[in-house]
Amino acid sequence: MVGRARAVVGLVVASALAGVLVTAMFTPAVALGGVVVGSSLDAFDNLPDYIKPDTLSQTSSIYSQDADGNRTLLASFYDQNRQEVGWGAISQYFKDAIVSTEDPRFYVHGGMDVQSTVRALVSNTVSGGVESGASTISQQYVKNILVQRAEAISDPTAEAAAYADATATTADRKLKELKLSIGLEKEYSKDDILLGYMNIALFGGRVYGIQAASQYYFGVNADALTLAQAASLAAMVNAPEALRIDVPDNIAANTARRNEDVLASMLKEHTITQVQYDDAVATPVTPNITQPSTGCQTAADGAGFFCDYVKNIILNDTTFGASADDRANALNRGGYTIVTTLDPALQAAANQAVTDYVPSSMSSVDIGGAFVTVQPGTGKIVAMAQNKTYSQDPSADPATNTAINYSTDAAYGGSAGFQNGSTSKLFVLMDWLKSGRSLNDFVNGSNNQKFSASNITNSCGATVNGTYTAGNDAGESGGTASVLTQFEDSVNNAFLNMATKLDLCDINAIATAFGMHRADGAAMDTGLYATVLGGNEVSPLTMAAAYAGVANNGMFCTPVAISSITDSTGAAVAVPQSTCTQAIDPAIAQTALYAMQGVIQAGTATTANPADGTPHFGKTGTTDAEKDVWLVGGTTQLVSASWVGNVTGNVSIRQTAVTGGNDVTVRSGLSRLYVWKEFYQGTADDRGGNSFPLPASASRGSGSGTGRSTATPTPSSTPSPSSTAAPDAPTGDGTSPAADPAATPPAVPVPTSTPAG
């Protein structure tokens, strides 16, 4: 390094002399007349003694993380693409190029180079204008700090004013830079100042700092730059837009600046040899543009929607700033390392399952599919998949691309939600058990029942206006059977009948305790239909979290997506935590789980049963006009909500033949079951799953109707993503009717009865 062994001379230049020189430099005609502008000197004297460099705007990155702690980058966010690095992480070639070209006496002067200032004064006097500012590296660093401060201001008007002040071509601005640079040199070492300058400098567009510039323009880290590459980047510093080499038309000008100024200066200052100079000049400027990972559209395995959810958590939570602008600045400028709860293997499996069984678009229906998985006991969201490609590009095909996250609430980038159908019967069942009744109680599920205000109790809301009647999902007679059987078969009228013996207010209180809420932020409808048959629009994440609470012995944990955040200095940043509360007595939760095991083993979700020895539970759901179909459930380790339905419109999902991503033809009513089964059978069940506690006999009842076997049934086949199964006829929820007799072997088992709801 030039001057490293020399004595440091003239570290402090008298403020008055500096003021006279600089004022004269900017007002040569006045100076020649022997007059100095007093206001400029007054401004100079009133400035602070030095400027403290701020924390730089840096890139924030979002990661998934596996069980071994290995991280996978999902996306990065920035206003300025910058990665601040230390002294040893920068090529010596670049350090020498900057000093030789920008400020050869950097290691000698004290913030103001008197020789350059006098030379600039003469030049400006001759020209009658301001042709040269004689800025040292320290002065350029001060200017960049002031520009950074301006750009960090949230208010656009205040930002514009501060930026204009930091870049104005005036004597006052130059005096300010000069005094602050002199003070800077008193407080910081030369190497610290040079390092700060290399990290703060603009290299065109939104590329800031030598590390990001090296990666973007040449695809290498800053410590691996060759002499020719380092000189090409150094050439950009004073004219970043005109000399940026990602614009092909700029390469010739960059080459000339590199050879005739940067490399020539390095040779003159003896930081390179003649041979090095000749070799570098003979090397063409050859960029290797490497685009940074920016925005959630870069996330792999369909994780763009989860990434967007994490982004919206930060933008919504006052932990990250008092105002929306403050929170956006924190994300885009804070240099956060955001480690999420997303498990890469589970995410890949969920994404593959959705891809295999839910097409991204159909001509007959605005088809949507979502699959989200939550860990019981922690609330951690470990997978979130969708049948569309995440994109905010307005030119992308809206049939297959969207930025709307079907898994989450509208406030977090999601939709207005989807009616959850018979999955709400779980809350009716738990209130039934809470009231002292059992699974073995017999209830009437026939179709000829009518419900009115006279037989409905709702102590905290409206009941029924007039008379309400409901058919059973698949038109079955229902009849009188045990609560367990009616739950396994999801008989609508049985649960409406049960509700007449309960208080809708109590049912809704249980649902609320398990986190149930509308995705659009409106108040829940607490009427008969909405409460019992799932008439509220909710998100799949809400359903998965609620059912995970039941699997966790009735303790509901709010879902979380972020494990940890550290800022650019490595300091921990507070993140939203899961809050766990006992939503219902564990004995009731265990009895409900027992009933939901029956749904998988013998009820409306037998087609989804992985039958691999891991205990599973679940509940299906179908809405009016069959526009939405669900399966929610899982194991003691992982609980998932699988939804397929209309994004817009009211087309029957059951009546729609779906061709999956790998030419698998199934009825849409079954696709949610196949997605769920593939995820658990292929990947999720490798994570294990404990047996569920057997509920007390008082809850199960002791009479007929509870003799279900708890043994694992024989595996039923599921259409392979590479095979074709015959479409099933329109039926109820869950299992399909007879398969095409021509199929060998049968793609779907033949049920003994038609399940519902």
CSV table of N, CA and C in Angstrom, one decimal, residues 456-558:
chain,number,residue,atom,x,y,z
A,456,ILE,N,-83.5,-24.0,19.1
A,456,ILE,CA,-82.1,-23.7,19.0
A,456,ILE,C,-81.7,-22.6,20.1
A,457,THR,N,-80.7,-22.9,20.8
A,457,THR,CA,-80.2,-22.0,21.8
A,457,THR,C,-78.9,-21.3,21.4
A,458,ASN,N,-78.9,-20.0,21.5
A,458,ASN,CA,-77.6,-19.3,21.2
A,458,ASN,C,-77.6,-18.1,22.2
A,459,SER,N,-77.0,-18.3,23.3
A,459,SER,CA,-77.0,-17.3,24.4
A,459,SER,C,-76.2,-16.0,24.1
A,460,CYS,N,-75.5,-16.0,23.0
A,460,CYS,CA,-74.7,-14.8,22.7
A,460,CYS,C,-74.8,-14.4,21.2
A,461,GLY,N,-75.9,-14.8,20.5
A,461,GLY,CA,-76.0,-14.4,19.2
A,461,GLY,C,-77.3,-14.8,18.6
A,462,ALA,N,-77.5,-14.6,17.3
A,462,ALA,CA,-78.7,-14.9,16.6
A,462,ALA,C,-78.9,-16.4,16.5
A,463,THR,N,-80.1,-16.9,16.3
A,463,THR,CA,-80.4,-18.3,16.2
A,463,THR,C,-80.8,-18.6,14.7
A,464,VAL,N,-82.1,-18.8,14.5
A,464,VAL,CA,-82.6,-19.2,13.2
A,464,VAL,C,-83.7,-18.3,12.9
A,465,ASN,N,-83.7,-17.6,11.7
A,465,ASN,CA,-84.9,-16.9,11.2
A,465,ASN,C,-85.8,-17.8,10.4
A,466,GLY,N,-86.9,-18.0,10.9
A,466,GLY,CA,-87.8,-19.0,10.3
A,466,GLY,C,-87.4,-20.4,10.5
A,467,THR,N,-87.6,-21.2,9.5
A,467,THR,CA,-87.3,-22.7,9.7
A,467,THR,C,-86.2,-23.0,8.8
A,468,TYR,N,-85.2,-23.8,9.3
A,468,TYR,CA,-84.0,-24.1,8.5
A,468,TYR,C,-84.0,-25.6,8.3
A,469,THR,N,-83.8,-26.1,7.1
A,469,THR,CA,-83.7,-27.5,6.8
A,469,THR,C,-82.4,-27.7,6.0
A,470,ALA,N,-81.8,-28.9,6.2
A,470,ALA,CA,-80.6,-29.2,5.5
A,470,ALA,C,-80.6,-30.6,5.1
A,471,GLY,N,-80.1,-30.9,3.9
A,471,GLY,CA,-80.0,-32.2,3.4
A,471,GLY,C,-78.6,-32.8,3.8
A,472,ASN,N,-78.6,-34.1,3.9
A,472,ASN,CA,-77.3,-34.7,4.1
A,472,ASN,C,-76.4,-34.7,2.9
A,473,ASP,N,-75.1,-34.7,3.1
A,473,ASP,CA,-74.2,-34.3,2.0
A,473,ASP,C,-74.4,-35.1,0.8
A,474,ALA,N,-74.5,-36.4,0.9
A,474,ALA,CA,-74.7,-37.3,-0.3
A,474,ALA,C,-76.1,-37.8,-0.4
A,475,GLY,N,-77.0,-37.1,0.3
A,475,GLY,CA,-78.4,-37.5,0.2
A,475,GLY,C,-78.8,-38.7,0.9
A,476,GLU,N,-77.9,-39.2,1.8
A,476,GLU,CA,-78.2,-40.5,2.5
A,476,GLU,C,-79.3,-40.2,3.6
A,477,SER,N,-80.0,-41.3,3.9
A,477,SER,CA,-81.1,-41.1,4.9
A,477,SER,C,-80.7,-40.7,6.3
A,478,GLY,N,-79.4,-41.1,6.6
A,478,GLY,CA,-78.9,-40.7,7.9
A,478,GLY,C,-79.4,-41.7,9.0
A,479,GLY,N,-80.6,-41.7,9.3
A,479,GLY,CA,-81.2,-42.6,10.3
A,479,GLY,C,-80.6,-42.3,11.7
A,480,THR,N,-81.0,-43.2,12.6
A,480,THR,CA,-80.5,-43.1,14.0
A,480,THR,C,-79.3,-44.0,14.2
A,481,ALA,N,-78.2,-43.3,14.7
A,481,ALA,CA,-77.0,-44.1,14.9
A,481,ALA,C,-76.2,-43.4,16.0
A,482,SER,N,-75.1,-44.0,16.4
A,482,SER,CA,-74.3,-43.4,17.4
A,482,SER,C,-73.6,-42.1,16.9
A,483,VAL,N,-73.3,-41.3,17.9
A,483,VAL,CA,-72.5,-40.0,17.5
A,483,VAL,C,-71.3,-40.4,16.8
A,484,LEU,N,-70.6,-41.4,17.2
A,484,LEU,CA,-69.3,-41.8,16.6
A,484,LEU,C,-69.6,-42.2,15.1
A,485,THR,N,-70.6,-43.0,14.8
A,485,THR,CA,-70.9,-43.3,13.4
A,485,THR,C,-71.3,-42.1,12.6
A,486,GLN,N,-72.1,-41.3,13.2
A,486,GLN,CA,-72.6,-40.1,12.5
A,486,GLN,C,-71.4,-39.1,12.2
A,487,PHE,N,-70.4,-39.1,13.1
A,487,PHE,CA,-69.2,-38.3,12.9
A,487,PHE,C,-68.3,-38.9,11.8
A,488,GLU,N,-68.1,-40.2,11.9
A,488,GLU,CA,-67.3,-40.8,10.9
A,488,GLU,C,-67.9,-40.7,9.5
A,489,ASP,N,-69.2,-40.7,9.4
A,489,ASP,CA,-69.9,-40.6,8.1
A,489,ASP,C,-70.3,-39.1,7.8
A,490,SER,N,-70.0,-38.2,8.8
A,490,SER,CA,-70.3,-36.8,8.6
A,490,SER,C,-71.7,-36.5,8.2
A,491,VAL,N,-72.6,-36.9,9.0
A,491,VAL,CA,-74.1,-36.7,8.6
A,491,VAL,C,-74.5,-35.4,9.1
A,492,ASN,N,-74.9,-34.5,8.2
A,492,ASN,CA,-75.3,-33.1,8.6
A,492,ASN,C,-76.4,-33.0,9.6
A,493,ASN,N,-77.5,-33.7,9.3
A,493,ASN,CA,-78.7,-33.6,10.2
A,493,ASN,C,-78.5,-34.2,11.6
A,494,ALA,N,-77.6,-35.1,11.7
A,494,ALA,CA,-77.2,-35.6,13.0
A,494,ALA,C,-76.6,-34.5,13.8
A,495,PHE,N,-75.7,-33.8,13.2
A,495,PHE,CA,-75.0,-32.7,14.0
A,495,PHE,C,-75.9,-31.5,14.2
A,496,LEU,N,-76.8,-31.2,13.3
A,496,LEU,CA,-77.8,-30.1,13.5
A,496,LEU,C,-78.7,-30.5,14.7
A,497,ASN,N,-79.1,-31.8,14.7
A,497,ASN,CA,-79.9,-32.3,15.8
A,497,ASN,C,-79.1,-32.2,17.1
A,498,MET,N,-77.8,-32.6,17.1
A,498,MET,CA,-77.0,-32.5,18.3
A,498,MET,C,-77.0,-31.0,18.8
A,499,ALA,N,-76.9,-30.1,17.9
A,499,ALA,CA,-76.8,-28.7,18.2
A,499,ALA,C,-78.0,-28.2,18.9
A,500,THR,N,-79.2,-28.8,18.7
A,500,THR,CA,-80.4,-28.4,19.4
A,500,THR,C,-80.3,-28.7,20.9
A,501,LYS,N,-79.5,-29.6,21.3
A,501,LYS,CA,-79.3,-29.9,22.7
A,501,LYS,C,-78.2,-29.2,23.3
A,502,LEU,N,-77.5,-28.3,22.6
A,502,LEU,CA,-76.4,-27.6,23.1
A,502,LEU,C,-76.7,-26.1,22.9
A,503,ASP,N,-75.7,-25.3,23.3
A,503,ASP,CA,-75.8,-23.8,23.1
A,503,ASP,C,-74.8,-23.4,22.0
A,504,LEU,N,-75.2,-22.8,20.9
A,504,LEU,CA,-74.3,-22.4,19.8
A,504,LEU,C,-73.2,-21.5,20.4
A,505,CYS,N,-73.5,-20.7,21.4
A,505,CYS,CA,-72.5,-19.8,22.0
A,505,CYS,C,-71.4,-20.7,22.5
A,506,ASP,N,-71.7,-21.8,23.2
A,506,ASP,CA,-70.6,-22.6,23.7
A,506,ASP,C,-69.8,-23.3,22.6
A,507,ILE,N,-70.4,-23.7,21.6
A,507,ILE,CA,-69.7,-24.3,20.4
A,507,ILE,C,-68.7,-23.3,19.8
A,508,ASN,N,-69.2,-22.1,19.6
A,508,ASN,CA,-68.4,-21.1,19.0
A,508,ASN,C,-67.2,-20.7,20.0
A,509,ALA,N,-67.5,-20.7,21.3
A,509,ALA,CA,-66.4,-20.4,22.2
A,509,ALA,C,-65.3,-21.4,22.2
A,510,ILE,N,-65.7,-22.7,21.9
A,510,ILE,CA,-64.6,-23.7,21.8
A,510,ILE,C,-63.8,-23.5,20.5
A,511,ALA,N,-64.6,-23.2,19.4
A,511,ALA,CA,-63.9,-22.9,18.1
A,511,ALA,C,-62.9,-21.7,18.3
A,512,THR,N,-63.4,-20.6,19.0
A,512,THR,CA,-62.5,-19.5,19.2
A,512,THR,C,-61.3,-19.8,20.0
A,513,ALA,N,-61.5,-20.7,21.0
A,513,ALA,CA,-60.4,-21.1,21.8
A,513,ALA,C,-59.3,-21.8,21.0
A,514,PHE,N,-59.7,-22.4,19.9
A,514,PHE,CA,-58.8,-23.1,19.1
A,514,PHE,C,-58.3,-22.2,17.9
A,515,GLY,N,-58.5,-20.9,18.0
A,515,GLY,CA,-58.0,-20.0,17.1
A,515,GLY,C,-58.8,-19.7,15.8
A,516,MET,N,-60.1,-20.2,15.8
A,516,MET,CA,-60.9,-20.1,14.6
A,516,MET,C,-61.3,-18.6,14.4
A,517,HIS,N,-61.1,-18.1,13.2
A,517,HIS,CA,-61.5,-16.7,12.9
A,517,HIS,C,-61.6,-16.6,11.4
A,518,ARG,N,-62.3,-15.6,10.9
A,518,ARG,CA,-62.5,-15.4,9.5
A,518,ARG,C,-61.2,-14.9,8.9
A,519,ALA,N,-60.9,-15.3,7.7
A,519,ALA,CA,-59.7,-14.9,7.0
A,519,ALA,C,-59.8,-13.4,6.5
A,520,ASP,N,-61.0,-12.9,6.4
A,520,ASP,CA,-61.1,-11.5,5.9
A,520,ASP,C,-61.1,-10.5,7.1
A,521,GLY,N,-61.0,-11.0,8.3
A,521,GLY,CA,-60.9,-10.1,9.5
A,521,GLY,C,-62.3,-9.7,10.0
A,522,ALA,N,-63.4,-10.1,9.4
A,522,ALA,CA,-64.7,-9.8,9.9
A,522,ALA,C,-65.0,-10.7,11.1
A,523,ALA,N,-66.1,-10.3,11.8
A,523,ALA,CA,-66.6,-11.2,12.9
A,523,ALA,C,-67.1,-12.5,12.4
A,524,MET,N,-66.9,-13.5,13.2
A,524,MET,CA,-67.5,-14.8,12.8
A,524,MET,C,-69.0,-14.8,12.8
A,525,ASP,N,-69.6,-15.5,11.8
A,525,ASP,CA,-71.0,-15.7,11.8
A,525,ASP,C,-71.3,-16.9,12.8
A,526,THR,N,-72.1,-16.6,13.8
A,526,THR,CA,-72.3,-17.6,14.9
A,526,THR,C,-73.7,-18.3,14.8
A,527,GLY,N,-74.3,-18.2,13.6
A,527,GLY,CA,-75.6,-18.8,13.5
A,527,GLY,C,-75.5,-20.3,13.3
A,528,LEU,N,-76.7,-20.9,13.2
A,528,LEU,CA,-76.7,-22.4,13.1
A,528,LEU,C,-75.9,-23.0,12.0
A,529,TYR,N,-76.2,-22.5,10.8
A,529,TYR,CA,-75.5,-23.1,9.6
A,529,TYR,C,-74.0,-22.9,9.7
A,530,ALA,N,-73.6,-21.6,10.0
A,530,ALA,CA,-72.2,-21.3,10.0
A,530,ALA,C,-71.5,-22.1,11.1
A,531,THR,N,-72.1,-22.3,12.3
A,531,THR,CA,-71.5,-22.9,13.4
A,531,THR,C,-71.4,-24.4,13.2
A,532,VAL,N,-72.4,-25.1,12.7
A,532,VAL,CA,-72.4,-26.5,12.6
A,532,VAL,C,-71.9,-27.0,11.3
A,533,LEU,N,-72.2,-26.4,10.2
A,533,LEU,CA,-71.8,-26.9,8.9
A,533,LEU,C,-70.7,-26.0,8.2
A,534,GLY,N,-70.1,-25.2,9.0
A,534,GLY,CA,-68.9,-24.5,8.4
A,534,GLY,C,-69.1,-23.5,7.4
A,535,GLY,N,-69.9,-22.5,7.7
A,535,GLY,CA,-70.3,-21.4,6.8
A,535,GLY,C,-69.4,-20.2,6.8
A,536,ASN,N,-68.4,-20.2,7.7
A,536,ASN,CA,-67.5,-19.1,7.7
A,536,ASN,C,-66.3,-19.3,6.8
A,537,GLU,N,-65.8,-18.2,6.2
A,537,GLU,CA,-64.6,-18.3,5.3
A,537,GLU,C,-63.4,-18.2,6.1
A,538,VAL,N,-62.6,-19.3,6.2
A,538,VAL,CA,-61.4,-19.4,7.0
A,538,VAL,C,-60.2,-19.8,6.1
A,539,SER,N,-59.0,-19.7,6.7
A,539,SER,CA,-57.8,-20.0,5.9
A,539,SER,C,-57.4,-21.5,6.3
A,540,PRO,N,-56.7,-22.2,5.3
A,540,PRO,CA,-56.2,-23.5,5.7
A,540,PRO,C,-55.2,-23.4,6.9
A,541,LEU,N,-54.5,-22.4,7.0
A,541,LEU,CA,-53.5,-22.3,8.2
A,541,LEU,C,-54.3,-22.3,9.5
A,542,THR,N,-55.4,-21.5,9.5
A,542,THR,CA,-56.3,-21.5,10.7
A,542,THR,C,-56.8,-22.9,11.0
A,543,MET,N,-57.2,-23.7,10.0
A,543,MET,CA,-57.7,-25.0,10.3
A,543,MET,C,-56.6,-25.9,10.8
A,544,ALA,N,-55.4,-25.9,10.1
A,544,ALA,CA,-54.3,-26.8,10.6
A,544,ALA,C,-53.9,-26.5,12.0
A,545,ALA,N,-53.9,-25.2,12.4
A,545,ALA,CA,-53.5,-24.8,13.7
A,545,ALA,C,-54.5,-25.3,14.7
A,546,ALA,N,-55.8,-25.2,14.4
A,546,ALA,CA,-56.8,-25.6,15.3
A,546,ALA,C,-56.8,-27.1,15.6
A,547,TYR,N,-56.7,-27.9,14.5
A,547,TYR,CA,-56.6,-29.3,14.7
A,547,TYR,C,-55.3,-29.7,15.4
A,548,ALA,N,-54.2,-29.0,15.1
A,548,ALA,CA,-53.0,-29.3,15.8
A,548,ALA,C,-53.2,-29.1,17.3
A,549,GLY,N,-54.0,-28.2,17.7
A,549,GLY,CA,-54.3,-28.0,19.1
A,549,GLY,C,-55.0,-29.1,19.7
A,550,VAL,N,-55.9,-29.8,19.0
A,550,VAL,CA,-56.6,-31.0,19.5
A,550,VAL,C,-55.6,-32.1,19.6
A,551,ALA,N,-54.7,-32.3,18.6
A,551,ALA,CA,-53.7,-33.3,18.7
A,551,ALA,C,-52.7,-33.1,19.9
A,552,ASN,N,-52.6,-31.8,20.3
A,552,ASN,CA,-51.7,-31.5,21.5
A,552,ASN,C,-52.5,-31.6,22.8
A,553,ASN,N,-53.4,-32.6,22.9
A,553,ASN,CA,-54.2,-32.8,24.1
A,553,ASN,C,-55.0,-31.5,24.5
A,554,GLY,N,-55.5,-30.8,23.5
A,554,GLY,CA,-56.4,-29.7,23.7
A,554,GLY,C,-55.7,-28.4,24.0
A,555,MET,N,-54.4,-28.4,23.9
A,555,MET,CA,-53.6,-27.1,24.1
A,555,MET,C,-53.3,-26.5,22.7
A,556,PHE,N,-54.0,-25.4,22.5
A,556,PHE,CA,-53.8,-24.7,21.2
A,556,PHE,C,-52.6,-23.7,21.2
A,557,CYS,N,-51.8,-23.8,20.2
A,557,CYS,CA,-50.6,-22.9,20.1
A,557,CYS,C,-50.8,-22.1,18.8
A,558,THR,N,-50.7,-20.8,18.9
A,558,THR,CA,-50.8,-19.9,17.8
A,558,THR,C,-49.7,-20.2,16.8
